[in-house]
Amino acid sequence: MTKKVIIVGGVAGGATAAGRLRRLDEKSHIIMFERGEHVSFANCGLPYYIGGAISKREKLLVQTVEAMSKKYRLDIRNLSEVVKINRDAKTVLVKNIKTGEQYEESYDDLLLSPGAKPVVPPIAGIAEAEQLFTLRNIPDTDRIKAFITEKQPKSAVVIGGGFIGVEMAENLKELGLDVTLVEMANQVLAPLDYEMAAIIRQKLSHHGIKVILEDGVQELQENGRQIILKSGGKLAADMIVLSIGVKPENKLAEDSGLTIGERGGIVVNQYLQTSDPSIYAVGDAIEVTDCVSGKPALIPLAGPANRQARIAADNISGRKKTYAGTLGTAVVKIFDYTAASTGNNEKTLRRYGMDYRTVHLHPGSHAGYYPGATPIHLKLLFTPDEGKILGAQAIGKSGVEKRIDVIATAMKGGLTVFDLTNLELSYAPPYSSAKDPVNMAGYVAANIIEDGIKTIQWHEVDEVIQSGGLMLDVREPHEQQGGMIENTRNIPLGQLRERLDELPKSEPIYIHCQVGLRGYLAVRILLDNGFDAVNVDGGWVTYSLATSAQLIK
């Protein structure tokens, strides 16, 4: 008997599942409904087409309806919206977008891949804003592109500092617009922690983008040409891009009685089945398991959606495959910088009450003696006992995504920080150092666990000094000319052994250097001589990056 499979939605989830289903089963009748015109497009490339980095629109179209139908022998019906599921009869009600005609189609198995839609808050005047845009699909892109070409706007306000918001701010700036980015939180790029996101904020400001944090939009006036902020401030803009996040397209599933999670995502099991075993769901519309915390999460990323689609197709075809959850590994370009992350950040770990330790490093992207090396700002989060890796973040000009991908792979493989020290990674001076930054992160973390090295974080430094604690700077005096923590004493590392009698044994001594290494060496010297010593994790660089961002307000 020939199986009939209906897929609702294309792009990463639906299109990938359709292709996989056909490869596994030549005889099944596979119907894919897509309410838009395009069934498979590169939505992650949309900002770069607007900015001109991608010059040809057709490059965004991964598969056309005609080509995909022929290649995989699929029954693809675009401009067709599934408006209702009758689970008892195992049918769907389909509406032809062009004609309004409705008809029923039966199924044996149903796969939902409806994606997510931009969040549009109930801001006063938003309905009248003629030059307000969201960016989720090709029609959105065409509208923005046409507006810029025809109206020649001089200024833009991007509301929301997530991945799409930052990418749009960059690309609009590349087009020559005067760009302002408004974000309700105290930082951009929520997957990063504050001190890491501070680097990106500075990069945006350096390129002429005005960043307004801890503020939101109260009202839009003059058809969106004037923005009234909640703080009372006013912004004028020729165009507005609304990018404050997305929410799952769950109405079809909810109306049919499928279980919806607290965050609004469709609940699925490890086989990606919904509460109805004949209905599967994948992509941005579903709740996934956070691999680190084990908690339900919404992680709308293309990579996981593709993997989910393949697994769901396997299970529809009779193979028992499971989806183990999502790390949330992601990367974003900010002008000449790259920011990447995987796993949980500190905010998430604190929210779930998980015990963790943190290390910051600032190694070079490759061997320092080879020309062109630039810093990688790397942060690693891990458990204080077994060294289980909980997350990592990195920012820099070169080699960033490589290091995060290695750590993400280690996390998937269940490796610990101790295992990071033993990873055999490729090395040549133009690409890395003999001790790769990933190895170095493992060494620093292992030292904390095995040797009991105590550290404090950048946000604890001022409190230590204000309470009368002794902060010792072990850098060379000339290094302080580039910046220093106030009310610290300076004893260069090379002089420390000869000047131990200047230091008290009756209280902890907090030590910092430039990036943490000399501080660690100083801590070992002091510990071996009977002192109580604590290292400032990440040194002056981490402290200065975080606190200088606070001063920009």
XYZ file of C-alpha atoms in Angstrom:
553
model
C 0.000 0.000 0.000
C 1.372 3.410 -0.972
C 1.790 5.767 1.976
C 0.560 9.335 1.724
C 2.575 11.973 3.583
C 1.585 15.612 3.866
C 4.147 18.255 4.789
C 2.989 21.668 5.980
C 5.629 24.324 5.312
C 8.832 24.338 3.310
C 12.229 26.016 3.858
C 14.731 24.269 6.173
C 12.342 21.822 7.838
C 9.718 20.884 5.281
C 11.916 20.921 2.181
C 14.649 18.866 3.850
C 12.118 16.315 5.092
C 10.526 16.015 1.665
C 13.855 15.291 -0.014
C 14.829 12.741 2.636
C 11.458 10.995 2.453
C 11.767 10.558 -1.293
C 15.288 9.171 -1.016
C 14.055 6.583 1.480
C 10.834 5.705 -0.346
C 10.339 6.023 -4.092
C 6.663 5.046 -4.016
C 5.033 7.226 -1.325
C 2.806 10.102 -2.355
C 4.411 13.195 -0.806
C 2.510 16.485 -0.828
C 4.095 19.685 0.444
C 1.895 22.715 1.125
C 3.525 26.132 1.374
C 1.433 29.267 1.834
C 4.181 31.427 0.380
C 5.503 31.475 -3.152
C 8.922 30.006 -2.344
C 9.402 26.539 -0.880
C 13.127 26.603 -0.158
C 15.146 29.759 0.372
C 18.171 30.883 2.381
C 16.490 32.965 5.077
C 19.804 33.426 6.902
C 21.125 35.228 3.837
C 18.332 37.816 3.620
C 20.128 40.678 5.461
C 23.167 40.252 3.217
C 21.083 40.532 0.055
C 19.590 43.748 1.409
C 23.070 45.060 2.206
C 24.472 44.065 -1.179
C 26.974 41.401 -0.096
C 24.757 38.930 -1.995
C 24.120 40.678 -5.288
C 21.631 38.373 -7.014
C 18.217 37.568 -5.588
C 18.153 34.137 -7.233
C 21.105 33.106 -5.079
C 18.686 33.055 -2.132
C 16.459 30.460 -3.801
C 17.831 27.066 -2.790
C 15.193 25.158 -4.763
C 12.382 26.327 -7.019
C 9.005 24.601 -7.023
C 9.590 23.286 -10.531
C 13.110 22.012 -9.945
C 12.348 20.389 -6.606
C 9.140 18.772 -7.869
C 11.008 17.195 -10.751
C 14.109 16.192 -8.830
C 12.236 14.452 -6.014
C 8.927 13.656 -7.714
C 6.975 15.695 -5.194
C 3.488 17.157 -5.297
C 4.356 20.716 -4.242
C 1.495 23.158 -3.868
C 2.721 26.627 -3.039
C 0.389 29.541 -2.292
C -1.667 26.936 -0.434
C -2.362 27.230 3.288
C -3.430 24.356 5.530
C -6.054 25.986 7.748
C -7.376 22.985 9.684
C -6.427 19.463 10.717
C -9.109 16.830 11.281
C -7.160 14.294 13.319
C -10.000 11.780 13.575
C -10.504 11.623 9.811
C -6.770 12.193 9.159
C -7.449 14.983 6.701
C -6.355 18.592 6.307
C -8.364 21.503 4.971
C -6.386 23.489 2.402
C -7.037 27.021 1.182
C -5.794 28.246 -2.199
C -4.359 31.694 -1.441
C -5.075 33.034 -4.933
C -8.642 31.815 -5.434
C -9.862 31.313 -1.862
C -10.996 27.796 -2.824
C -10.875 25.217 -0.030
C -10.586 21.457 -0.267
C -9.679 18.450 1.863
C -6.667 16.164 1.516
C -6.148 12.932 3.433
C -2.879 11.727 4.966
C -1.299 8.707 6.604
C 1.413 10.789 8.249
C 1.535 14.547 8.676
C 4.663 16.654 9.203
C 4.301 20.201 10.536
C 7.023 22.692 9.678
C 5.230 26.037 9.986
C 8.239 27.933 11.323
C 8.002 31.076 13.411
C 6.770 34.605 12.858
C 8.184 37.955 13.952
C 6.943 39.337 17.249
C 4.999 42.544 16.645
C 4.155 44.249 19.961
C 1.058 46.432 20.435
C 2.925 49.719 20.094
C 0.712 52.775 19.644
C 0.847 53.936 16.029
C 2.455 50.776 14.690
C -0.438 50.022 12.324
C -0.034 53.414 10.661
C 3.750 53.157 10.256
C 4.225 53.125 6.497
C 7.946 52.458 6.529
C 8.083 49.763 9.224
C 9.385 46.339 8.177
C 9.974 42.882 9.594
C 12.321 40.377 7.975
C 11.418 36.705 7.794
C 10.996 35.679 4.148
C 11.547 36.642 0.518
C 8.508 38.985 0.248
C 9.739 40.847 3.355
C 13.135 41.164 1.715
C 11.661 42.401 -1.559
C 9.667 45.085 0.287
C 12.731 46.363 2.137
C 14.898 46.248 -0.974
C 12.300 48.105 -3.048
C 11.775 50.741 -0.345
C 15.503 51.464 -0.116
C 15.844 51.632 -3.910
C 12.804 53.823 -4.492
C 12.696 56.061 -1.406
C 16.447 56.429 -0.792
C 16.139 56.623 3.026
C 18.910 58.404 4.896
C 18.259 57.042 8.388
C 17.020 53.810 9.938
C 16.122 52.604 13.401
C 16.467 48.899 14.139
C 14.363 47.808 17.096
C 15.895 44.722 18.707
C 19.517 43.695 19.190
C 19.350 39.986 18.436
C 21.049 38.220 15.530
C 18.775 39.646 12.823
C 18.750 43.095 14.415
C 22.545 43.298 14.537
C 22.882 41.910 11.007
C 20.348 44.410 9.670
C 22.046 47.292 11.479
C 25.349 46.332 9.867
C 23.918 45.919 6.376
C 21.941 49.147 6.483
C 25.073 50.935 7.651
C 26.991 49.382 4.750
C 24.405 50.986 2.449
C 25.287 54.369 3.895
C 22.305 54.911 6.194
C 22.518 56.592 9.577
C 21.563 53.669 11.846
C 20.342 53.553 15.447
C 19.838 50.251 17.282
C 17.372 50.179 20.192
C 17.353 47.249 22.643
C 15.319 46.778 25.829
C 17.973 44.665 27.567
C 21.287 45.959 28.906
C 23.173 44.285 26.051
C 22.915 43.137 22.448
C 23.024 39.454 21.398
C 21.281 37.701 24.298
C 23.096 34.330 23.863
C 26.288 36.097 24.972
C 26.957 37.229 28.525
C 27.205 40.944 29.295
C 30.978 41.357 29.190
C 31.211 39.462 25.890
C 28.351 41.373 24.288
C 30.086 44.582 25.403
C 32.751 43.904 22.768
C 30.083 43.790 20.062
C 28.483 46.969 21.348
C 31.814 48.742 21.062
C 32.301 47.370 17.546
C 28.886 48.659 16.467
C 29.634 52.068 17.965
C 33.053 52.120 16.310
C 31.360 51.707 12.929
C 29.017 54.609 13.570
C 25.903 52.764 14.736
C 24.251 54.470 17.695
C 23.309 51.833 20.280
C 20.577 52.601 22.825
C 20.216 49.991 25.561
C 17.696 49.519 28.370
C 15.066 51.422 26.452
C 12.106 50.526 24.288
C 9.553 52.035 21.940
C 6.536 53.659 23.548
C 4.827 55.077 20.476
C 5.232 55.728 16.772
C 4.107 59.092 15.453
C 3.854 60.768 12.039
C 3.199 57.408 10.317
C 6.309 55.967 11.921
C 8.684 58.788 11.093
C 9.068 59.729 14.729
C 9.762 57.196 17.485
C 8.947 57.997 21.116
C 11.037 55.917 23.497
C 9.871 54.767 26.922
C 12.554 56.973 28.431
C 10.934 59.968 26.778
C 13.610 60.282 24.115
C 12.711 60.853 20.472
C 14.213 59.392 17.307
C 13.506 60.398 13.724
C 13.827 57.720 11.057
C 13.117 57.267 7.368
C 12.606 53.540 7.961
C 12.193 51.136 10.880
C 13.139 47.469 11.063
C 11.319 45.598 13.832
C 13.449 42.696 15.029
C 12.571 41.865 18.623
C 12.345 38.123 18.151
C 10.086 35.420 16.776
C 7.394 33.180 18.182
C 6.277 29.725 16.990
C 3.565 29.484 14.369
C 1.461 27.206 16.560
C -2.137 28.128 15.699
C -2.768 25.175 13.380
C -1.390 22.730 15.939
C -3.193 24.382 18.847
C -6.530 24.475 17.021
C -6.229 20.746 16.326
C -5.674 19.943 20.000
C -1.983 19.097 19.886
C -0.045 19.764 23.078
C 1.609 23.180 23.230
C 4.376 23.932 25.714
C 4.621 26.852 28.146
C 6.814 28.769 25.705
C 4.345 28.354 22.881
C 6.208 25.655 20.980
C 4.671 22.396 19.775
C 5.627 19.633 22.194
C 7.330 16.640 20.566
C 8.957 13.459 21.867
C 12.426 12.149 21.053
C 11.094 10.828 17.729
C 9.714 14.305 16.900
C 6.132 13.052 17.198
C 3.530 15.402 18.612
C 0.867 14.270 21.066
C -0.704 12.619 18.002
C 1.616 9.763 16.870
C 0.648 10.316 13.220
C 1.716 13.957 13.325
C 5.345 15.013 13.482
C 6.728 18.531 13.908
C 10.122 20.121 13.309
C 11.888 23.478 13.129
C 11.239 26.833 14.753
C 7.699 25.869 15.811
C 8.702 23.127 18.262
C 10.038 22.988 21.789
C 13.367 21.202 21.960
C 15.375 19.897 24.890
C 18.272 22.098 25.945
C 21.211 19.663 25.924
C 22.885 21.350 28.910
C 20.014 21.937 31.328
C 17.621 19.284 30.061
C 14.868 21.910 30.098
C 12.429 22.702 27.263
C 13.620 25.550 25.051
C 12.819 27.438 21.866
C 15.944 27.561 19.674
C 15.013 28.799 16.184
C 18.102 27.891 14.161
C 18.432 26.482 10.634
C 20.960 23.760 11.515
C 18.803 22.010 14.119
C 15.738 22.350 11.865
C 17.539 20.497 9.077
C 18.628 17.693 11.405
C 15.159 17.393 12.902
C 13.656 17.154 9.421
C 15.957 14.304 8.457
C 15.192 12.406 11.674
C 11.427 12.910 11.324
C 11.578 11.664 7.724
C 13.491 8.591 8.881
C 10.858 7.838 11.492
C 7.970 8.328 9.064
C 9.768 5.819 6.829
C 9.964 3.250 9.619
C 13.444 3.919 10.955
C 13.694 4.591 14.679
C 15.886 7.666 15.034
C 15.951 10.000 18.029
C 16.686 13.693 18.401
C 18.912 14.259 21.420
C 18.312 17.982 21.835
C 19.935 21.250 20.866
C 23.045 23.078 22.078
C 22.091 26.309 20.361
C 25.433 26.709 18.608
C 25.326 29.958 16.648
C 27.574 32.472 14.905
C 27.095 36.024 13.667
C 29.181 38.495 11.660
C 29.569 42.063 12.914
C 31.605 43.976 10.315
C 35.124 42.470 10.588
C 34.331 40.634 13.833
C 32.764 37.237 14.474
C 30.805 36.245 17.578
C 29.915 32.611 18.271
C 28.475 30.652 21.168
C 27.352 27.184 22.166
C 25.546 25.730 25.165
C 24.293 27.835 28.061
C 25.425 31.278 29.156
C 25.708 32.480 32.747
C 22.229 33.993 32.744
C 20.680 30.642 31.855
C 22.795 28.676 34.323
C 21.833 31.043 37.145
C 18.168 30.851 36.180
C 18.251 27.076 36.527
C 20.304 27.179 39.729
C 23.223 25.272 38.208
C 26.647 25.477 39.866
C 29.401 26.515 37.466
C 32.812 28.099 37.102
C 34.045 30.545 34.475
C 37.318 31.230 32.688
C 38.137 34.045 30.262
C 41.090 33.900 27.888
C 42.394 36.274 25.243
C 44.790 34.182 23.126
C 45.930 34.997 19.623
C 44.110 33.590 16.627
C 47.404 32.040 15.536
C 51.079 32.068 16.508
C 52.097 35.547 17.625
C 55.331 35.527 15.647
C 53.435 34.977 12.379
C 52.015 38.235 10.943
C 48.358 39.070 11.356
C 47.504 37.400 14.654
C 44.525 39.014 16.423
C 42.970 38.307 19.849
C 40.225 35.780 20.408
C 38.139 36.657 23.450
C 37.108 33.204 24.710
C 34.848 32.300 27.635
C 34.319 28.771 28.946
C 31.686 27.645 31.473
C 32.000 24.302 33.289
C 31.003 22.413 36.430
C 33.348 22.849 39.416
C 33.702 19.153 40.172
C 33.821 16.962 37.070
C 34.623 19.718 34.583
C 31.567 19.091 32.417
C 31.454 21.756 29.711
C 28.298 23.862 30.003
C 28.886 26.497 27.357
C 31.363 28.693 25.525
C 31.445 32.088 23.840
C 34.096 33.625 21.600
C 34.597 36.897 19.750
C 37.339 38.076 17.431
C 38.425 38.733 13.874
C 39.677 35.270 12.935
C 39.404 31.665 14.065
C 36.410 32.249 16.325
C 33.855 29.842 14.844
C 36.504 27.113 14.544
C 37.105 27.130 18.297
C 33.417 27.197 19.205
C 32.715 24.358 16.774
C 35.425 22.268 18.438
C 33.942 22.929 21.885
C 30.409 22.206 20.625
C 31.649 18.880 19.240
C 33.329 18.119 22.564
C 30.060 18.853 24.382
C 28.103 16.541 22.077
C 30.690 13.847 22.708
C 30.487 14.227 26.477
C 34.082 15.432 26.825
C 35.195 17.448 29.852
C 37.589 20.376 30.284
C 40.295 17.809 31.031
C 39.715 16.262 27.629
C 40.123 19.672 25.982
C 43.763 19.659 27.093
C 44.340 16.440 25.144
C 42.618 17.349 21.889
C 45.012 17.013 18.968
C 44.140 19.978 16.784
C 45.802 21.048 13.553
C 48.687 23.462 13.966
C 50.795 25.648 11.721
C 51.835 29.242 12.553
C 49.353 30.893 10.129
C 46.414 29.002 11.710
C 47.004 28.375 15.399
C 49.555 27.921 18.155
C 51.069 24.680 19.359
C 48.701 25.022 22.292
C 45.435 25.915 20.601
C 43.080 28.332 22.415
C 40.775 25.372 23.044
C 43.630 23.475 24.715
C 44.483 26.579 26.734
C 40.893 26.949 27.941
C 41.060 23.338 29.101
C 44.327 23.955 30.961
C 42.997 27.006 32.801
C 39.774 25.249 33.771
C 41.664 22.127 34.877
C 43.937 24.245 37.067
C 40.920 25.671 38.883
C 39.497 22.207 39.546
C 42.644 20.183 40.234
C 44.779 22.785 42.016
C 42.028 24.703 43.760
C 43.043 28.014 42.183
C 40.618 30.640 43.381
C 39.373 33.339 40.996
C 37.025 36.289 41.009
C 35.182 37.720 38.030
C 35.369 41.186 36.493
C 32.157 42.354 38.182
C 33.570 41.548 41.648
C 36.740 43.644 41.299
C 35.315 47.035 42.296
C 33.573 45.554 45.318
C 36.843 43.982 46.511
C 38.684 47.305 46.253
C 35.858 49.316 47.839
C 35.809 46.944 50.804
C 39.529 47.509 51.380
C 40.893 44.408 49.674
C 44.439 44.430 48.321
C 44.507 44.338 44.505
C 47.951 43.645 43.073
C 48.794 44.442 39.445
C 51.690 42.229 38.304
C 52.083 43.834 34.879
C 55.060 45.953 33.894
C 54.671 49.685 34.724
C 54.538 50.699 31.048
C 51.506 48.442 30.529
C 49.512 50.535 32.989
C 49.699 53.429 30.560
C 47.110 51.595 28.460
C 44.722 51.535 31.408
C 44.655 50.347 34.989
C 42.303 49.535 37.834
C 42.248 52.363 40.331
C 43.629 51.842 43.854
C 45.838 48.885 42.970
C 49.467 48.233 43.863
C 51.992 47.377 41.180
C 54.663 44.738 41.648
C 55.760 43.270 38.287
C 55.816 39.484 38.193
C 59.591 39.432 37.682
C 60.097 41.267 40.993
C 57.488 39.420 43.045
C 59.741 36.823 44.685
C 62.151 39.515 45.900
C 59.368 41.705 47.320
C 57.242 39.181 49.188
C 57.995 40.937 52.469
C 55.923 43.894 51.234
C 52.767 41.788 51.209
C 50.523 40.755 54.136
C 49.749 37.140 54.985
C 46.791 38.132 57.112
C 44.412 38.834 54.228
C 43.691 37.604 50.691
C 45.729 39.170 47.896
C 43.807 39.686 44.650
C 46.035 39.590 41.611
C 45.519 40.706 38.051
C 47.679 40.981 34.949
C 46.767 41.715 31.340
C 44.862 38.544 30.396
C 45.236 36.161 33.343
C 48.372 34.077 32.714
C 50.865 36.126 34.734
C 48.221 36.492 37.408
C 48.032 32.703 37.615
C 51.825 32.457 37.872
C 51.814 35.060 40.634
C 49.099 33.170 42.499
C 51.213 30.002 42.407
C 54.232 31.880 43.759
C 52.230 33.376 46.600
C 50.450 30.130 47.485
C 53.761 28.297 47.690
C 55.031 30.989 50.070
C 52.108 30.813 52.466
C 49.924 33.625 51.133
C 46.207 33.536 50.363
C 46.036 34.532 46.687
C 43.136 34.948 44.242
C 43.414 35.568 40.494
C 41.205 38.005 38.572
C 39.873 35.813 35.768
C 40.683 37.231 32.349
C 42.803 40.032 33.803
C 42.684 43.690 32.835
C 41.373 42.953 29.337
C 38.144 41.307 30.521
C 37.612 43.950 33.219
C 38.226 46.875 30.879
C 36.018 45.543 28.076
C 33.081 45.078 30.435
C 33.432 48.266 32.455
C 34.137 50.529 29.493
C 30.796 49.410 28.037
C 29.124 50.455 31.279
C 30.680 53.904 30.923
C 29.292 54.392 27.376
C 25.697 54.750 28.598
